[in-house]
Amino acid sequence: MKQAYLFEELNEERLSEPVTDFHYFSGLAFDFIDELLLEIDRVTKESPLRQMQTPGGYQMSVAMTNCGEVGWVSDKSGYRYSALDPLTGLAWPQMPPVFRQLASLAATKAGYPLFSPDACLINQYLPGAKMSLHQDKDENDFSAPIVSVSLGLSAVFKIGDMKRSDKLFSIPLHHGDVVVWGKSLRLAYHSISPIKSDNHPLLGQQRINLTFRKASF
Ligand SMILES: O=C(O)CCC(=O)C(=O)O
Ligand SMILES: [Fe+2]
């Protein structure tokens, strides 16, 4: 399977050239970091990070917020996109231009020059936090890719295929890395393993992840 080959290569050689429907750009966010961190501060002051409830009634270990026209939310009634932040009752903060610029750079490099995200989910992982195996499937437009930016502590990202039981491939994600997946892998199951306790020189004891999505038609 070509995909399997790619991921083995990724692990061994940290390939940065797009090969299939998964694209790994090591350090692509470096030039944007200072501005990204300022904007993350601004957004999280307006719409604070919070641990949402799963439909099953559990509290997620990851703290989340959003910016953009719509934001991803989870509560007892399910997962969905919402134009309002349920915590503040207000619209989500606007997506900062530097967010758009980086998402567009990564998407263009991955072969999606027209990608125009309307949602950016901001995930904060403290040591021990994880994201269980899931598909990103609450969006209305699966022709658009997912663009994901990693900041701070490193993580192990695992990605498989359309079935929960498909073999998973591990990809280490470090500060500044950007990954893009779409097309045949747009609905691939993926997860983040529990974050190891460590101290990042810029972000301290946390990992921040930004995922850009096209949620509306
Ligand atoms: O934290 C990550 O790298 C991935 C996050 C993710 O899969 C999601 O927010 O749906
Ligand atoms: Fe996801």
Short mmCIF file of C-alpha atoms and ligand atoms in Angstrom, two decimals:
data_model
loop_
_atom_site.label_atom_id
_atom_site.label_comp_id
_atom_site.label_asym_id
_atom_site.label_seq_id
_atom_site.Cartn_x
_atom_site.Cartn_y
_atom_site.Cartn_z
CA MET A 1 0.00 0.00 0.00
CA LYS A 2 1.47 3.28 -1.10
CA GLN A 3 0.20 5.03 2.00
CA ALA A 4 1.95 2.58 4.30
CA TYR A 5 5.15 3.08 2.37
CA LEU A 6 4.88 6.82 2.79
CA PHE A 7 4.43 6.66 6.53
CA GLU A 8 7.35 4.28 6.98
CA GLU A 9 9.43 6.70 4.98
CA LEU A 10 8.14 9.57 7.08
CA ASN A 11 9.24 7.88 10.26
CA GLU A 12 12.65 7.01 8.94
CA GLU A 13 13.56 10.02 6.91
CA ARG A 14 11.22 12.87 7.89
CA LEU A 15 10.32 13.42 4.24
CA SER A 16 9.05 16.95 3.72
CA GLU A 17 7.94 16.64 0.10
CA PRO A 18 4.29 15.85 -0.61
CA VAL A 19 3.98 12.24 -1.77
CA THR A 20 0.35 11.20 -1.35
CA ASP A 21 -2.73 12.55 0.38
CA PHE A 22 -0.80 13.18 3.57
CA HIS A 23 1.70 16.03 3.53
CA TYR A 24 4.25 16.78 6.19
CA PHE A 25 5.98 20.15 6.29
CA SER A 26 8.64 20.17 8.96
CA GLY A 27 9.06 23.59 10.59
CA LEU A 28 6.82 25.38 8.09
CA ALA A 29 5.33 27.54 10.88
CA PHE A 30 8.69 28.79 12.22
CA ASP A 31 8.53 32.18 10.53
CA PHE A 32 5.01 32.75 11.86
CA ILE A 33 5.49 31.70 15.48
CA ASP A 34 5.69 35.08 17.23
CA GLU A 35 2.62 36.39 15.49
CA LEU A 36 0.72 33.12 15.94
CA LEU A 37 1.36 33.17 19.70
CA LEU A 38 0.19 36.80 20.00
CA GLU A 39 -3.00 35.97 18.12
CA ILE A 40 -3.61 32.79 20.14
CA ASP A 41 -3.43 34.98 23.27
CA ARG A 42 -5.87 37.44 21.78
CA VAL A 43 -8.35 34.78 20.65
CA THR A 44 -8.22 32.88 23.97
CA LYS A 45 -8.86 36.09 25.91
CA GLU A 46 -12.05 36.61 23.91
CA SER A 47 -13.16 32.95 23.75
CA PRO A 48 -11.33 31.09 26.53
CA LEU A 49 -9.96 27.56 26.26
CA ARG A 50 -12.34 25.13 27.95
CA GLN A 51 -12.66 21.37 28.36
CA MET A 52 -15.84 20.35 26.54
CA GLN A 53 -18.12 17.45 27.45
CA THR A 54 -18.40 14.47 25.14
CA PRO A 55 -21.89 13.30 24.11
CA GLY A 56 -21.29 10.37 26.49
CA GLY A 57 -20.87 12.79 29.40
CA TYR A 58 -17.08 12.65 29.80
CA GLN A 59 -14.87 15.73 30.01
CA MET A 60 -12.30 15.92 27.22
CA SER A 61 -8.67 16.10 28.39
CA VAL A 62 -7.89 18.65 25.69
CA ALA A 63 -9.00 22.27 26.26
CA MET A 64 -10.46 23.88 23.14
CA THR A 65 -11.62 27.10 21.60
CA ASN A 66 -12.18 28.32 18.04
CA CYS A 67 -11.86 31.27 15.75
CA GLY A 68 -13.50 31.86 12.40
CA GLU A 69 -17.08 32.06 11.17
CA VAL A 70 -18.01 28.83 12.94
CA GLY A 71 -16.44 26.76 15.69
CA TRP A 72 -16.51 23.08 16.62
CA VAL A 73 -18.34 22.30 19.84
CA SER A 74 -19.20 19.19 21.81
CA ASP A 75 -21.73 18.71 24.58
CA LYS A 76 -24.29 16.16 25.75
CA SER A 77 -26.35 16.67 22.59
CA GLY A 78 -23.46 15.85 20.25
CA TYR A 79 -20.70 17.27 18.06
CA ARG A 80 -21.40 20.16 15.68
CA TYR A 81 -20.27 23.49 14.32
CA SER A 82 -21.80 26.58 15.86
CA ALA A 83 -21.64 30.25 14.86
CA LEU A 84 -21.75 31.23 18.54
CA ASP A 85 -19.38 30.35 21.36
CA PRO A 86 -21.65 28.63 23.91
CA LEU A 87 -19.43 29.94 26.73
CA THR A 88 -19.72 33.63 25.86
CA GLY A 89 -22.92 33.58 23.80
CA LEU A 90 -21.06 35.68 21.23
CA ALA A 91 -19.62 35.01 17.78
CA TRP A 92 -16.20 33.31 17.81
CA PRO A 93 -13.24 35.68 17.39
CA GLN A 94 -12.33 36.36 13.78
CA MET A 95 -9.65 34.22 12.22
CA PRO A 96 -6.43 36.27 12.41
CA PRO A 97 -4.84 37.06 9.02
CA VAL A 98 -1.61 35.28 10.03
CA PHE A 99 -3.62 32.09 10.65
CA ARG A 100 -5.10 32.33 7.16
CA GLN A 101 -1.71 33.08 5.66
CA LEU A 102 -0.07 29.99 7.16
CA ALA A 103 -3.05 27.71 6.39
CA SER A 104 -3.07 28.92 2.82
CA LEU A 105 0.70 28.46 2.42
CA ALA A 106 0.52 24.87 3.69
CA ALA A 107 -2.60 24.02 1.68
CA THR A 108 -1.09 25.46 -1.50
CA LYS A 109 2.10 23.42 -1.03
CA ALA A 110 -0.09 20.34 -0.57
CA GLY A 111 -2.01 20.99 -3.79
CA TYR A 112 -5.06 22.84 -2.46
CA PRO A 113 -4.46 26.42 -3.64
CA LEU A 114 -8.12 27.38 -3.19
CA PHE A 115 -8.42 26.24 0.44
CA SER A 116 -10.34 28.86 2.35
CA PRO A 117 -11.01 27.71 5.91
CA ASP A 118 -13.99 29.08 7.81
CA ALA A 119 -13.12 27.41 11.11
CA CYS A 120 -9.98 27.01 13.17
CA LEU A 121 -10.13 24.73 16.20
CA ILE A 122 -7.48 25.57 18.81
CA ASN A 123 -6.51 22.59 20.98
CA GLN A 124 -4.44 22.93 24.15
CA TYR A 125 -2.82 19.76 25.49
CA LEU A 126 -1.23 19.79 28.93
CA PRO A 127 0.98 16.78 29.81
CA GLY A 128 -1.17 13.64 29.86
CA ALA A 129 -3.87 15.08 27.57
CA LYS A 130 -4.69 13.05 24.46
CA MET A 131 -7.16 12.85 21.64
CA SER A 132 -8.71 9.44 21.07
CA LEU A 133 -9.05 7.87 17.64
CA HIS A 134 -11.64 9.78 15.60
CA GLN A 135 -12.58 11.06 12.16
CA ASP A 136 -13.06 14.76 11.41
CA LYS A 137 -16.50 14.36 9.87
CA ASP A 138 -18.68 17.21 11.16
CA GLU A 139 -17.70 19.43 8.24
CA ASN A 140 -19.89 19.82 5.18
CA ASP A 141 -17.06 20.03 2.67
CA PHE A 142 -14.84 16.94 2.47
CA SER A 143 -13.17 18.16 -0.72
CA ALA A 144 -11.27 20.61 1.48
CA PRO A 145 -8.29 19.22 3.40
CA ILE A 146 -7.48 19.49 7.11
CA VAL A 147 -4.47 21.71 7.83
CA SER A 148 -2.92 21.13 11.25
CA VAL A 149 -0.23 23.26 12.94
CA SER A 150 1.75 22.04 15.97
CA LEU A 151 3.28 24.38 18.57
CA GLY A 152 5.10 23.70 21.83
CA LEU A 153 5.57 20.19 23.22
CA SER A 154 5.96 17.34 20.74
CA ALA A 155 3.24 14.78 20.11
CA VAL A 156 2.78 11.41 18.47
CA PHE A 157 0.10 11.68 15.79
CA LYS A 158 -1.33 8.41 14.50
CA ILE A 159 -3.28 8.12 11.29
CA GLY A 160 -4.88 5.11 9.63
CA ASP A 161 -7.59 4.92 7.02
CA MET A 162 -11.39 4.92 6.72
CA LYS A 163 -12.00 2.11 9.21
CA ARG A 164 -11.34 2.40 12.94
CA SER A 165 -9.56 -0.97 12.75
CA ASP A 166 -7.15 0.06 9.94
CA LYS A 167 -3.45 -0.05 10.72
CA LEU A 168 -2.17 3.18 12.25
CA PHE A 169 1.04 4.94 11.34
CA SER A 170 2.87 7.08 13.88
CA ILE A 171 4.16 10.48 12.93
CA PRO A 172 6.02 12.62 15.46
CA LEU A 173 4.85 16.24 15.37
CA HIS A 174 7.18 18.90 16.73
CA HIS A 175 7.00 22.65 17.34
CA GLY A 176 6.48 24.42 14.03
CA ASP A 177 5.42 21.36 12.02
CA VAL A 178 2.42 21.58 9.72
CA VAL A 179 0.58 18.57 8.29
CA VAL A 180 -2.15 18.48 5.68
CA TRP A 181 -4.40 15.54 4.86
CA GLY A 182 -7.21 15.28 2.34
CA LYS A 183 -8.71 13.42 -0.61
CA SER A 184 -8.51 9.64 0.08
CA LEU A 185 -7.38 10.35 3.65
CA ARG A 186 -9.82 13.18 4.41
CA LEU A 187 -11.91 10.89 6.62
CA ALA A 188 -9.00 8.84 7.93
CA TYR A 189 -9.09 7.94 11.62
CA HIS A 190 -6.41 9.74 13.63
CA SER A 191 -5.37 10.32 17.22
CA ILE A 192 -2.88 12.07 19.49
CA SER A 193 -1.16 9.90 22.12
CA PRO A 194 -0.89 11.27 25.68
CA ILE A 195 1.53 14.21 25.70
CA LYS A 196 4.72 13.52 27.65
CA SER A 197 5.63 15.92 30.44
CA ASP A 198 8.36 18.28 29.30
CA ASN A 199 9.16 21.97 29.10
CA HIS A 200 9.16 23.85 25.82
CA PRO A 201 11.35 26.98 25.74
CA LEU A 202 8.57 29.15 24.23
CA LEU A 203 5.34 27.49 25.33
CA GLY A 204 6.29 25.80 28.61
CA GLN A 205 4.37 22.67 29.56
CA GLN A 206 1.82 22.61 26.78
CA ARG A 207 1.16 21.73 23.18
CA ILE A 208 -1.07 23.94 21.09
CA ASN A 209 -2.57 22.61 17.87
CA LEU A 210 -4.47 24.60 15.28
CA THR A 211 -6.66 22.73 12.79
CA PHE A 212 -8.10 24.60 9.87
CA ARG A 213 -11.26 23.26 8.30
CA LYS A 214 -13.90 24.19 5.78
CA ALA A 215 -16.99 23.45 7.83
CA SER A 216 -19.75 25.10 5.79
CA PHE A 217 -20.71 24.66 2.16
O1 LIG B 1 -3.78 17.85 17.89
C1 LIG B 1 -3.66 17.40 16.76
O2 LIG B 1 -2.57 17.37 16.17
C2 LIG B 1 -4.86 16.84 16.03
C3 LIG B 1 -6.15 17.39 16.54
C4 LIG B 1 -7.34 16.77 15.90
O3 LIG B 1 -7.30 15.72 15.36
C5 LIG B 1 -8.61 17.50 15.92
O4 LIG B 1 -8.70 18.59 16.49
O5 LIG B 1 -9.59 16.99 15.34
FE FE B 2 -9.14 15.38 14.21
#
